JSON list of C-alpha atoms in Angstrom, two decimals:
[
{"chain": "A", "resi": 1, "resn": "MET", "atom": "CA", "xyz": [0.00, 0.00, 0.00]},
{"chain": "A", "resi": 2, "resn": "ILE", "atom": "CA", "xyz": [1.18, 3.50, -0.88]},
{"chain": "A", "resi": 3, "resn": "LEU", "atom": "CA", "xyz": [-0.12, 6.25, 1.41]},
{"chain": "A", "resi": 4, "resn": "ALA", "atom": "CA", "xyz": [-0.98, 9.10, -0.95]},
{"chain": "A", "resi": 5, "resn": "ALA", "atom": "CA", "xyz": [-3.98, 10.89, 0.56]},
{"chain": "A", "resi": 6, "resn": "GLY", "atom": "CA", "xyz": [-2.35, 13.78, 2.43]},
{"chain": "A", "resi": 7, "resn": "LYS", "atom": "CA", "xyz": [-2.57, 17.48, 1.56]},
{"chain": "A", "resi": 8, "resn": "GLY", "atom": "CA", "xyz": [1.19, 18.09, 1.62]},
{"chain": "A", "resi": 9, "resn": "THR", "atom": "CA", "xyz": [0.82, 21.32, 3.56]},
{"chain": "A", "resi": 10, "resn": "ARG", "atom": "CA", "xyz": [4.57, 21.74, 4.11]},
{"chain": "A", "resi": 11, "resn": "LEU", "atom": "CA", "xyz": [4.98, 22.06, 0.34]},
{"chain": "A", "resi": 12, "resn": "LEU", "atom": "CA", "xyz": [2.45, 24.83, -0.15]},
{"chain": "A", "resi": 13, "resn": "PRO", "atom": "CA", "xyz": [1.84, 26.60, -2.50]},
{"chain": "A", "resi": 14, "resn": "LEU", "atom": "CA", "xyz": [3.07, 23.80, -4.82]},
{"chain": "A", "resi": 15, "resn": "THR", "atom": "CA", "xyz": [0.54, 21.32, -3.44]},
{"chain": "A", "resi": 16, "resn": "GLU", "atom": "CA", "xyz": [-2.42, 23.64, -3.90]},
{"chain": "A", "resi": 17, "resn": "LYS", "atom": "CA", "xyz": [-2.67, 22.43, -7.49]},
{"chain": "A", "resi": 18, "resn": "ILE", "atom": "CA", "xyz": [-0.85, 19.11, -7.51]},
{"chain": "A", "resi": 19, "resn": "PRO", "atom": "CA", "xyz": [-0.96, 16.25, -4.97]},
{"chain": "A", "resi": 20, "resn": "LYS", "atom": "CA", "xyz": [2.40, 15.48, -3.39]},
{"chain": "A", "resi": 21, "resn": "PRO", "atom": "CA", "xyz": [2.73, 12.00, -4.97]},
{"chain": "A", "resi": 22, "resn": "MET", "atom": "CA", "xyz": [2.36, 13.59, -8.42]},
{"chain": "A", "resi": 23, "resn": "ILE", "atom": "CA", "xyz": [5.32, 15.96, -8.01]},
{"chain": "A", "resi": 24, "resn": "LEU", "atom": "CA", "xyz": [7.77, 15.36, -10.83]},
{"chain": "A", "resi": 25, "resn": "ILE", "atom": "CA", "xyz": [11.15, 13.76, -10.17]},
{"chain": "A", "resi": 26, "resn": "ASN", "atom": "CA", "xyz": [13.17, 13.36, -13.38]},
{"chain": "A", "resi": 27, "resn": "SER", "atom": "CA", "xyz": [10.09, 14.14, -15.48]},
{"chain": "A", "resi": 28, "resn": "GLU", "atom": "CA", "xyz": [7.91, 11.47, -13.83]},
{"chain": "A", "resi": 29, "resn": "PRO", "atom": "CA", "xyz": [5.61, 11.61, -10.80]},
{"chain": "A", "resi": 30, "resn": "LEU", "atom": "CA", "xyz": [7.12, 10.45, -7.54]},
{"chain": "A", "resi": 31, "resn": "ILE", "atom": "CA", "xyz": [4.45, 7.77, -7.15]},
{"chain": "A", "resi": 32, "resn": "VAL", "atom": "CA", "xyz": [5.43, 6.23, -10.51]},
{"chain": "A", "resi": 33, "resn": "HIS", "atom": "CA", "xyz": [9.00, 5.80, -9.25]},
{"chain": "A", "resi": 34, "resn": "GLN", "atom": "CA", "xyz": [7.62, 4.18, -6.09]},
{"chain": "A", "resi": 35, "resn": "ILE", "atom": "CA", "xyz": [5.42, 1.79, -8.07]},
{"chain": "A", "resi": 36, "resn": "ARG", "atom": "CA", "xyz": [8.44, 0.73, -10.12]},
{"chain": "A", "resi": 37, "resn": "TRP", "atom": "CA", "xyz": [10.42, 0.05, -6.93]},
{"chain": "A", "resi": 38, "resn": "LEU", "atom": "CA", "xyz": [7.63, -2.23, -5.73]},
{"chain": "A", "resi": 39, "resn": "ARG", "atom": "CA", "xyz": [7.23, -3.94, -9.08]},
{"chain": "A", "resi": 40, "resn": "ARG", "atom": "CA", "xyz": [10.94, -4.74, -9.21]},
{"chain": "A", "resi": 41, "resn": "ALA", "atom": "CA", "xyz": [10.49, -6.38, -5.81]},
{"chain": "A", "resi": 42, "resn": "GLY", "atom": "CA", "xyz": [7.80, -8.64, -7.24]},
{"chain": "A", "resi": 43, "resn": "ILE", "atom": "CA", "xyz": [4.87, -6.67, -5.80]},
{"chain": "A", "resi": 44, "resn": "GLU", "atom": "CA", "xyz": [2.24, -6.32, -8.51]},
{"chain": "A", "resi": 45, "resn": "ASP", "atom": "CA", "xyz": [-0.96, -5.67, -6.53]},
{"chain": "A", "resi": 46, "resn": "ILE", "atom": "CA", "xyz": [-0.88, -2.18, -5.04]},
{"chain": "A", "resi": 47, "resn": "VAL", "atom": "CA", "xyz": [-3.48, -0.24, -3.06]},
{"chain": "A", "resi": 48, "resn": "VAL", "atom": "CA", "xyz": [-3.23, 3.56, -3.11]},
{"chain": "A", "resi": 49, "resn": "ASN", "atom": "CA", "xyz": [-5.32, 5.69, -0.76]},
{"chain": "A", "resi": 50, "resn": "VAL", "atom": "CA", "xyz": [-6.37, 9.07, -2.16]},
{"chain": "A", "resi": 51, "resn": "HIS", "atom": "CA", "xyz": [-8.11, 12.22, -0.96]},
{"chain": "A", "resi": 52, "resn": "HIS", "atom": "CA", "xyz": [-6.42, 15.53, -1.82]},
{"chain": "A", "resi": 53, "resn": "LEU", "atom": "CA", "xyz": [-6.74, 16.20, -5.57]},
{"chain": "A", "resi": 54, "resn": "ALA", "atom": "CA", "xyz": [-7.52, 12.50, -5.94]},
{"chain": "A", "resi": 55, "resn": "ASP", "atom": "CA", "xyz": [-8.71, 12.84, -9.54]},
{"chain": "A", "resi": 56, "resn": "GLN", "atom": "CA", "xyz": [-5.18, 13.66, -10.71]},
{"chain": "A", "resi": 57, "resn": "ILE", "atom": "CA", "xyz": [-3.76, 10.48, -9.18]},
{"chain": "A", "resi": 58, "resn": "GLU", "atom": "CA", "xyz": [-6.65, 8.36, -10.43]},
{"chain": "A", "resi": 59, "resn": "SER", "atom": "CA", "xyz": [-6.42, 9.76, -13.96]},
{"chain": "A", "resi": 60, "resn": "TYR", "atom": "CA", "xyz": [-2.66, 9.15, -14.19]},
{"chain": "A", "resi": 61, "resn": "LEU", "atom": "CA", "xyz": [-2.50, 5.69, -12.60]},
{"chain": "A", "resi": 62, "resn": "GLY", "atom": "CA", "xyz": [-5.73, 4.19, -13.88]},
{"chain": "A", "resi": 63, "resn": "SER", "atom": "CA", "xyz": [-5.69, 0.43, -13.40]},
{"chain": "A", "resi": 64, "resn": "GLY", "atom": "CA", "xyz": [-1.88, 0.40, -13.32]},
{"chain": "A", "resi": 65, "resn": "ARG", "atom": "CA", "xyz": [-1.68, -1.78, -16.41]},
{"chain": "A", "resi": 66, "resn": "HIS", "atom": "CA", "xyz": [0.66, 0.64, -18.23]},
{"chain": "A", "resi": 67, "resn": "LEU", "atom": "CA", "xyz": [3.04, 0.34, -15.26]},
{"chain": "A", "resi": 68, "resn": "GLY", "atom": "CA", "xyz": [2.86, -3.46, -15.12]},
{"chain": "A", "resi": 69, "resn": "VAL", "atom": "CA", "xyz": [0.87, -3.63, -11.89]},
{"chain": "A", "resi": 70, "resn": "ARG", "atom": "CA", "xyz": [-2.73, -3.83, -10.68]},
{"chain": "A", "resi": 71, "resn": "ILE", "atom": "CA", "xyz": [-3.79, -0.72, -8.76]},
{"chain": "A", "resi": 72, "resn": "THR", "atom": "CA", "xyz": [-6.78, -0.41, -6.46]},
{"chain": "A", "resi": 73, "resn": "LEU", "atom": "CA", "xyz": [-7.69, 3.06, -5.19]},
{"chain": "A", "resi": 74, "resn": "SER", "atom": "CA", "xyz": [-9.01, 3.45, -1.66]},
{"chain": "A", "resi": 75, "resn": "ARG", "atom": "CA", "xyz": [-10.89, 6.75, -1.62]},
{"chain": "A", "resi": 76, "resn": "GLU", "atom": "CA", "xyz": [-11.28, 8.79, 1.56]},
{"chain": "A", "resi": 77, "resn": "THR", "atom": "CA", "xyz": [-14.12, 11.30, 1.81]},
{"chain": "A", "resi": 78, "resn": "GLN", "atom": "CA", "xyz": [-12.25, 12.83, 4.74]},
{"chain": "A", "resi": 79, "resn": "LEU", "atom": "CA", "xyz": [-8.59, 12.48, 5.65]},
{"chain": "A", "resi": 80, "resn": "LEU", "atom": "CA", "xyz": [-8.03, 9.46, 7.85]},
{"chain": "A", "resi": 81, "resn": "GLU", "atom": "CA", "xyz": [-4.27, 9.94, 8.47]},
{"chain": "A", "resi": 82, "resn": "THR", "atom": "CA", "xyz": [-1.84, 7.07, 8.03]},
{"chain": "A", "resi": 83, "resn": "GLY", "atom": "CA", "xyz": [-3.44, 4.55, 10.38]},
{"chain": "A", "resi": 84, "resn": "GLY", "atom": "CA", "xyz": [-7.02, 5.32, 9.47]},
{"chain": "A", "resi": 85, "resn": "GLY", "atom": "CA", "xyz": [-6.16, 5.21, 5.78]},
{"chain": "A", "resi": 86, "resn": "ILE", "atom": "CA", "xyz": [-4.79, 1.68, 6.10]},
{"chain": "A", "resi": 87, "resn": "ALA", "atom": "CA", "xyz": [-7.70, 0.51, 8.27]},
{"chain": "A", "resi": 88, "resn": "ASN", "atom": "CA", "xyz": [-10.13, 1.88, 5.68]},
{"chain": "A", "resi": 89, "resn": "ALA", "atom": "CA", "xyz": [-8.36, -0.11, 2.94]},
{"chain": "A", "resi": 90, "resn": "LEU", "atom": "CA", "xyz": [-8.17, -3.46, 4.75]},
{"chain": "A", "resi": 91, "resn": "LYS", "atom": "CA", "xyz": [-10.88, -4.91, 2.50]},
{"chain": "A", "resi": 92, "resn": "TYR", "atom": "CA", "xyz": [-8.43, -4.60, -0.41]},
{"chain": "A", "resi": 93, "resn": "LEU", "atom": "CA", "xyz": [-5.32, -5.85, 1.41]},
{"chain": "A", "resi": 94, "resn": "GLY", "atom": "CA", "xyz": [-6.15, -9.45, 2.24]},
{"chain": "A", "resi": 95, "resn": "SER", "atom": "CA", "xyz": [-5.26, -11.51, 5.29]},
{"chain": "A", "resi": 96, "resn": "ASP", "atom": "CA", "xyz": [-1.46, -11.71, 4.90]},
{"chain": "A", "resi": 97, "resn": "PRO", "atom": "CA", "xyz": [1.21, -9.16, 5.88]},
{"chain": "A", "resi": 98, "resn": "PHE", "atom": "CA", "xyz": [1.55, -6.32, 3.38]},
{"chain": "A", "resi": 99, "resn": "VAL", "atom": "CA", "xyz": [4.19, -3.70, 2.58]},
{"chain": "A", "resi": 100, "resn": "VAL", "atom": "CA", "xyz": [3.36, -0.06, 3.35]},
{"chain": "A", "resi": 101, "resn": "LEU", "atom": "CA", "xyz": [5.21, 2.91, 1.86]},
{"chain": "A", "resi": 102, "resn": "ASN", "atom": "CA", "xyz": [4.66, 6.58, 2.65]},
{"chain": "A", "resi": 103, "resn": "GLY", "atom": "CA", "xyz": [3.87, 8.52, -0.52]},
{"chain": "A", "resi": 104, "resn": "ASP", "atom": "CA", "xyz": [6.54, 11.15, 0.16]},
{"chain": "A", "resi": 105, "resn": "VAL", "atom": "CA", "xyz": [9.59, 8.87, 0.45]},
{"chain": "A", "resi": 106, "resn": "TRP", "atom": "CA", "xyz": [12.56, 8.70, -1.91]},
{"chain": "A", "resi": 107, "resn": "THR", "atom": "CA", "xyz": [14.92, 5.80, -1.24]},
{"chain": "A", "resi": 108, "resn": "ASN", "atom": "CA", "xyz": [17.17, 3.13, -2.69]},
{"chain": "A", "resi": 109, "resn": "TYR", "atom": "CA", "xyz": [15.94, 0.58, -0.15]},
{"chain": "A", "resi": 110, "resn": "GLN", "atom": "CA", "xyz": [15.59, -2.90, -1.66]},
{"chain": "A", "resi": 111, "resn": "PHE", "atom": "CA", "xyz": [11.91, -3.72, -1.19]},
{"chain": "A", "resi": 112, "resn": "ARG", "atom": "CA", "xyz": [12.48, -7.31, -2.24]},
{"chain": "A", "resi": 113, "resn": "LEU", "atom": "CA", "xyz": [14.08, -7.88, 1.18]},
{"chain": "A", "resi": 114, "resn": "LEU", "atom": "CA", "xyz": [10.94, -6.68, 2.92]},
{"chain": "A", "resi": 115, "resn": "ALA", "atom": "CA", "xyz": [8.61, -8.62, 0.62]},
{"chain": "A", "resi": 116, "resn": "GLN", "atom": "CA", "xyz": [10.42, -11.85, 1.53]},
{"chain": "A", "resi": 117, "resn": "LEU", "atom": "CA", "xyz": [9.84, -11.42, 5.27]},
{"chain": "A", "resi": 118, "resn": "THR", "atom": "CA", "xyz": [6.83, -12.23, 7.39]},
{"chain": "A", "resi": 119, "resn": "THR", "atom": "CA", "xyz": [5.56, -10.79, 10.66]},
{"chain": "A", "resi": 120, "resn": "ASP", "atom": "CA", "xyz": [2.88, -11.47, 13.25]},
{"chain": "A", "resi": 121, "resn": "PHE", "atom": "CA", "xyz": [2.53, -7.76, 14.01]},
{"chain": "A", "resi": 122, "resn": "ALA", "atom": "CA", "xyz": [4.88, -5.24, 12.37]},
{"chain": "A", "resi": 123, "resn": "HIS", "atom": "CA", "xyz": [8.38, -5.00, 10.92]},
{"chain": "A", "resi": 124, "resn": "LEU", "atom": "CA", "xyz": [9.81, -1.51, 10.42]},
{"chain": "A", "resi": 125, "resn": "VAL", "atom": "CA", "xyz": [12.60, -0.05, 8.32]},
{"chain": "A", "resi": 126, "resn": "LEU", "atom": "CA", "xyz": [14.46, 2.41, 10.55]},
{"chain": "A", "resi": 127, "resn": "ARG", "atom": "CA", "xyz": [17.19, 4.96, 9.95]},
{"chain": "A", "resi": 128, "resn": "PRO", "atom": "CA", "xyz": [19.93, 5.61, 12.51]},
{"chain": "A", "resi": 129, "resn": "VAL", "atom": "CA", "xyz": [19.65, 9.12, 13.91]},
{"chain": "A", "resi": 130, "resn": "GLY", "atom": "CA", "xyz": [22.75, 11.03, 12.88]},
{"chain": "A", "resi": 131, "resn": "ALA", "atom": "CA", "xyz": [23.69, 14.66, 12.55]},
{"chain": "A", "resi": 132, "resn": "GLU", "atom": "CA", "xyz": [20.64, 15.42, 10.42]},
{"chain": "A", "resi": 133, "resn": "SER", "atom": "CA", "xyz": [17.47, 16.64, 12.08]},
{"chain": "A", "resi": 134, "resn": "CYS", "atom": "CA", "xyz": [15.27, 13.56, 12.52]},
{"chain": "A", "resi": 135, "resn": "SER", "atom": "CA", "xyz": [12.65, 12.50, 15.00]},
{"chain": "A", "resi": 136, "resn": "ARG", "atom": "CA", "xyz": [13.83, 9.98, 17.57]},
{"chain": "A", "resi": 137, "resn": "ASP", "atom": "CA", "xyz": [11.08, 7.38, 17.29]},
{"chain": "A", "resi": 138, "resn": "PHE", "atom": "CA", "xyz": [12.48, 4.04, 18.48]},
{"chain": "A", "resi": 139, "resn": "ALA", "atom": "CA", "xyz": [15.42, 2.09, 19.86]},
{"chain": "A", "resi": 140, "resn": "LEU", "atom": "CA", "xyz": [16.57, -1.01, 18.00]},
{"chain": "A", "resi": 141, "resn": "ASN", "atom": "CA", "xyz": [18.11, -3.87, 19.94]},
{"chain": "A", "resi": 142, "resn": "ASP", "atom": "CA", "xyz": [18.92, -7.11, 18.11]},
{"chain": "A", "resi": 143, "resn": "LYS", "atom": "CA", "xyz": [16.03, -6.60, 15.66]},
{"chain": "A", "resi": 144, "resn": "ILE", "atom": "CA", "xyz": [13.53, -5.81, 18.46]},
{"chain": "A", "resi": 145, "resn": "VAL", "atom": "CA", "xyz": [12.05, -2.32, 18.26]},
{"chain": "A", "resi": 146, "resn": "SER", "atom": "CA", "xyz": [11.39, -0.64, 21.60]},
{"chain": "A", "resi": 147, "resn": "ARG", "atom": "CA", "xyz": [10.18, 2.63, 23.10]},
{"chain": "A", "resi": 148, "resn": "SER", "atom": "CA", "xyz": [11.55, 4.52, 26.08]},
{"chain": "A", "resi": 149, "resn": "GLN", "atom": "CA", "xyz": [10.07, 7.28, 28.22]},
{"chain": "A", "resi": 150, "resn": "ASP", "atom": "CA", "xyz": [13.36, 9.11, 27.69]},
{"chain": "A", "resi": 151, "resn": "ARG", "atom": "CA", "xyz": [13.56, 9.90, 23.96]},
{"chain": "A", "resi": 152, "resn": "ALA", "atom": "CA", "xyz": [17.31, 10.42, 24.32]},
{"chain": "A", "resi": 153, "resn": "ASN", "atom": "CA", "xyz": [17.50, 6.62, 24.44]},
{"chain": "A", "resi": 154, "resn": "HIS", "atom": "CA", "xyz": [15.96, 6.35, 20.98]},
{"chain": "A", "resi": 155, "resn": "THR", "atom": "CA", "xyz": [18.51, 5.68, 18.26]},
{"chain": "A", "resi": 156, "resn": "HIS", "atom": "CA", "xyz": [16.36, 5.46, 15.10]},
{"chain": "A", "resi": 157, "resn": "THR", "atom": "CA", "xyz": [13.69, 7.26, 13.13]},
{"chain": "A", "resi": 158, "resn": "PHE", "atom": "CA", "xyz": [10.91, 5.45, 11.25]},
{"chain": "A", "resi": 159, "resn": "CYS", "atom": "CA", "xyz": [11.41, 5.60, 7.48]},
{"chain": "A", "resi": 160, "resn": "GLY", "atom": "CA", "xyz": [7.74, 5.25, 6.55]},
{"chain": "A", "resi": 161, "resn": "ILE", "atom": "CA", "xyz": [8.48, 1.78, 5.15]},
{"chain": "A", "resi": 162, "resn": "SER", "atom": "CA", "xyz": [7.05, -1.26, 6.88]},
{"chain": "A", "resi": 163, "resn": "LEU", "atom": "CA", "xyz": [5.58, -4.73, 6.70]},
{"chain": "A", "resi": 164, "resn": "LEU", "atom": "CA", "xyz": [2.31, -4.90, 8.64]},
{"chain": "A", "resi": 165, "resn": "HIS", "atom": "CA", "xyz": [-0.02, -7.72, 9.57]},
{"chain": "A", "resi": 166, "resn": "PRO", "atom": "CA", "xyz": [-3.70, -6.79, 9.19]},
{"chain": "A", "resi": 167, "resn": "ARG", "atom": "CA", "xyz": [-4.44, -8.20, 12.66]},
{"chain": "A", "resi": 168, "resn": "ILE", "atom": "CA", "xyz": [-2.95, -5.07, 14.27]},
{"chain": "A", "resi": 169, "resn": "PHE", "atom": "CA", "xyz": [-5.83, -3.00, 12.91]},
{"chain": "A", "resi": 170, "resn": "GLU", "atom": "CA", "xyz": [-9.26, -2.96, 14.50]},
{"chain": "A", "resi": 171, "resn": "VAL", "atom": "CA", "xyz": [-11.79, -4.20, 11.95]},
{"chain": "A", "resi": 172, "resn": "GLY", "atom": "CA", "xyz": [-14.29, -1.50, 11.08]},
{"chain": "A", "resi": 173, "resn": "ARG", "atom": "CA", "xyz": [-12.26, 1.33, 12.61]},
{"chain": "A", "resi": 174, "resn": "LYS", "atom": "CA", "xyz": [-12.90, 4.35, 10.39]},
{"chain": "A", "resi": 175, "resn": "GLU", "atom": "CA", "xyz": [-11.75, 7.41, 12.31]},
{"chain": "A", "resi": 176, "resn": "ALA", "atom": "CA", "xyz": [-8.52, 9.25, 11.62]},
{"chain": "A", "resi": 177, "resn": "PHE", "atom": "CA", "xyz": [-5.47, 8.05, 13.57]},
{"chain": "A", "resi": 178, "resn": "SER", "atom": "CA", "xyz": [-1.70, 7.92, 13.21]},
{"chain": "A", "resi": 179, "resn": "LEU", "atom": "CA", "xyz": [-0.06, 4.61, 12.35]},
{"chain": "A", "resi": 180, "resn": "THR", "atom": "CA", "xyz": [3.10, 5.51, 14.27]},
{"chain": "A", "resi": 181, "resn": "ARG", "atom": "CA", "xyz": [1.82, 7.50, 17.23]},
{"chain": "A", "resi": 182, "resn": "ASP", "atom": "CA", "xyz": [-1.41, 5.62, 17.92]},
{"chain": "A", "resi": 183, "resn": "LEU", "atom": "CA", "xyz": [-0.45, 2.07, 16.99]},
{"chain": "A", "resi": 184, "resn": "LEU", "atom": "CA", "xyz": [3.25, 1.32, 16.45]},
{"chain": "A", "resi": 185, "resn": "PHE", "atom": "CA", "xyz": [4.38, 3.12, 19.61]},
{"chain": "A", "resi": 186, "resn": "SER", "atom": "CA", "xyz": [2.03, 0.94, 21.67]},
{"chain": "A", "resi": 187, "resn": "LEU", "atom": "CA", "xyz": [3.06, -2.30, 19.93]},
{"chain": "A", "resi": 188, "resn": "ALA", "atom": "CA", "xyz": [6.75, -1.47, 20.36]},
{"chain": "A", "resi": 189, "resn": "SER", "atom": "CA", "xyz": [6.19, -0.88, 24.08]},
{"chain": "A", "resi": 190, "resn": "GLU", "atom": "CA", "xyz": [4.90, -4.47, 24.21]},
{"chain": "A", "resi": 191, "resn": "SER", "atom": "CA", "xyz": [7.96, -5.80, 22.28]},
{"chain": "A", "resi": 192, "resn": "LYS", "atom": "CA", "xyz": [5.75, -6.91, 19.38]},
{"chain": "A", "resi": 193, "resn": "VAL", "atom": "CA", "xyz": [7.63, -5.01, 16.67]},
{"chain": "A", "resi": 194, "resn": "THR", "atom": "CA", "xyz": [10.77, -6.07, 14.82]},
{"chain": "A", "resi": 195, "resn": "GLY", "atom": "CA", "xyz": [12.93, -3.85, 12.67]},
{"chain": "A", "resi": 196, "resn": "GLU", "atom": "CA", "xyz": [16.02, -3.34, 10.59]},
{"chain": "A", "resi": 197, "resn": "SER", "atom": "CA", "xyz": [18.47, -0.48, 10.33]},
{"chain": "A", "resi": 198, "resn": "PHE", "atom": "CA", "xyz": [18.87, 1.11, 6.90]},
{"chain": "A", "resi": 199, "resn": "ALA", "atom": "CA", "xyz": [21.68, 3.57, 6.20]},
{"chain": "A", "resi": 200, "resn": "GLY", "atom": "CA", "xyz": [21.19, 3.99, 2.44]},
{"chain": "A", "resi": 201, "resn": "THR", "atom": "CA", "xyz": [19.50, 6.81, 0.56]},
{"chain": "A", "resi": 202, "resn": "TRP", "atom": "CA", "xyz": [16.33, 8.00, 2.24]},
{"chain": "A", "resi": 203, "resn": "VAL", "atom": "CA", "xyz": [14.72, 11.41, 1.87]},
{"chain": "A", "resi": 204, "resn": "ASP", "atom": "CA", "xyz": [11.40, 12.75, 3.15]},
{"chain": "A", "resi": 205, "resn": "ILE", "atom": "CA", "xyz": [10.06, 14.82, 0.24]},
{"chain": "A", "resi": 206, "resn": "GLY", "atom": "CA", "xyz": [7.37, 16.33, 2.46]},
{"chain": "A", "resi": 207, "resn": "SER", "atom": "CA", "xyz": [9.40, 19.52, 2.91]},
{"chain": "A", "resi": 208, "resn": "PRO", "atom": "CA", "xyz": [10.91, 21.98, 0.41]},
{"chain": "A", "resi": 209, "resn": "GLN", "atom": "CA", "xyz": [14.38, 21.05, 1.62]},
{"chain": "A", "resi": 210, "resn": "GLY", "atom": "CA", "xyz": [13.72, 17.36, 1.02]},
{"chain": "A", "resi": 211, "resn": "LEU", "atom": "CA", "xyz": [12.33, 17.96, -2.46]},
{"chain": "A", "resi": 212, "resn": "LYS", "atom": "CA", "xyz": [15.34, 20.12, -3.35]},
{"chain": "A", "resi": 213, "resn": "ARG", "atom": "CA", "xyz": [17.70, 17.39, -2.11]},
{"chain": "A", "resi": 214, "resn": "VAL", "atom": "CA", "xyz": [16.03, 14.66, -4.17]},
{"chain": "A", "resi": 215, "resn": "ARG", "atom": "CA", "xyz": [16.09, 16.77, -7.32]},
{"chain": "A", "resi": 216, "resn": "PHE", "atom": "CA", "xyz": [19.81, 17.38, -6.71]},
{"chain": "A", "resi": 217, "resn": "LEU", "atom": "CA", "xyz": [20.45, 13.65, -6.18]},
{"chain": "A", "resi": 218, "resn": "THR", "atom": "CA", "xyz": [18.59, 12.70, -9.37]},
{"chain": "A", "resi": 219, "resn": "ALA", "atom": "CA", "xyz": [19.83, 15.51, -11.61]}
]
């Protein structure tokens, strides 16, 4: 699943007229690059949630046939955030663990590695917190993801890339909620989350600085 419903407010005024996943990187929309990453990993059935300027995404992607995949759109009449967006799309995602990718991520992560794993709850791709300004979301100890009351003990930030089991979502839950804050933090506190550390290319394009960096990297 690609999370593509948000308004992209940090990129205003650009996102007044174009949804964030449709921003061009090397003459193609960001979401097209992401779909190709997933397809190369053997993932051919992709759910995309849409809300803000949804018609542009729907018109460009269609059924996904021209990109070699099968795309199902999960429409949101109101924004449901990351967790609510996934819960709303469960009917399209089946009963097995599924890969989730934030629609504003640029990376060279090898999704085939994630697609070959399994999980009973959640497996997260995490980035070590370095000199760059990143949120301190989790600690990672021998593949077990944990949370601490003292955020100074957190060593990694969540990359917005994960493998999730549908059982972690409450069936029928339709309100807006955050995947990370309202669900993953709680699961990690119960030692139910595994993870891996990824030090390759990863950029959050949700800010002007991130978009500028990606366009420099791909020039």
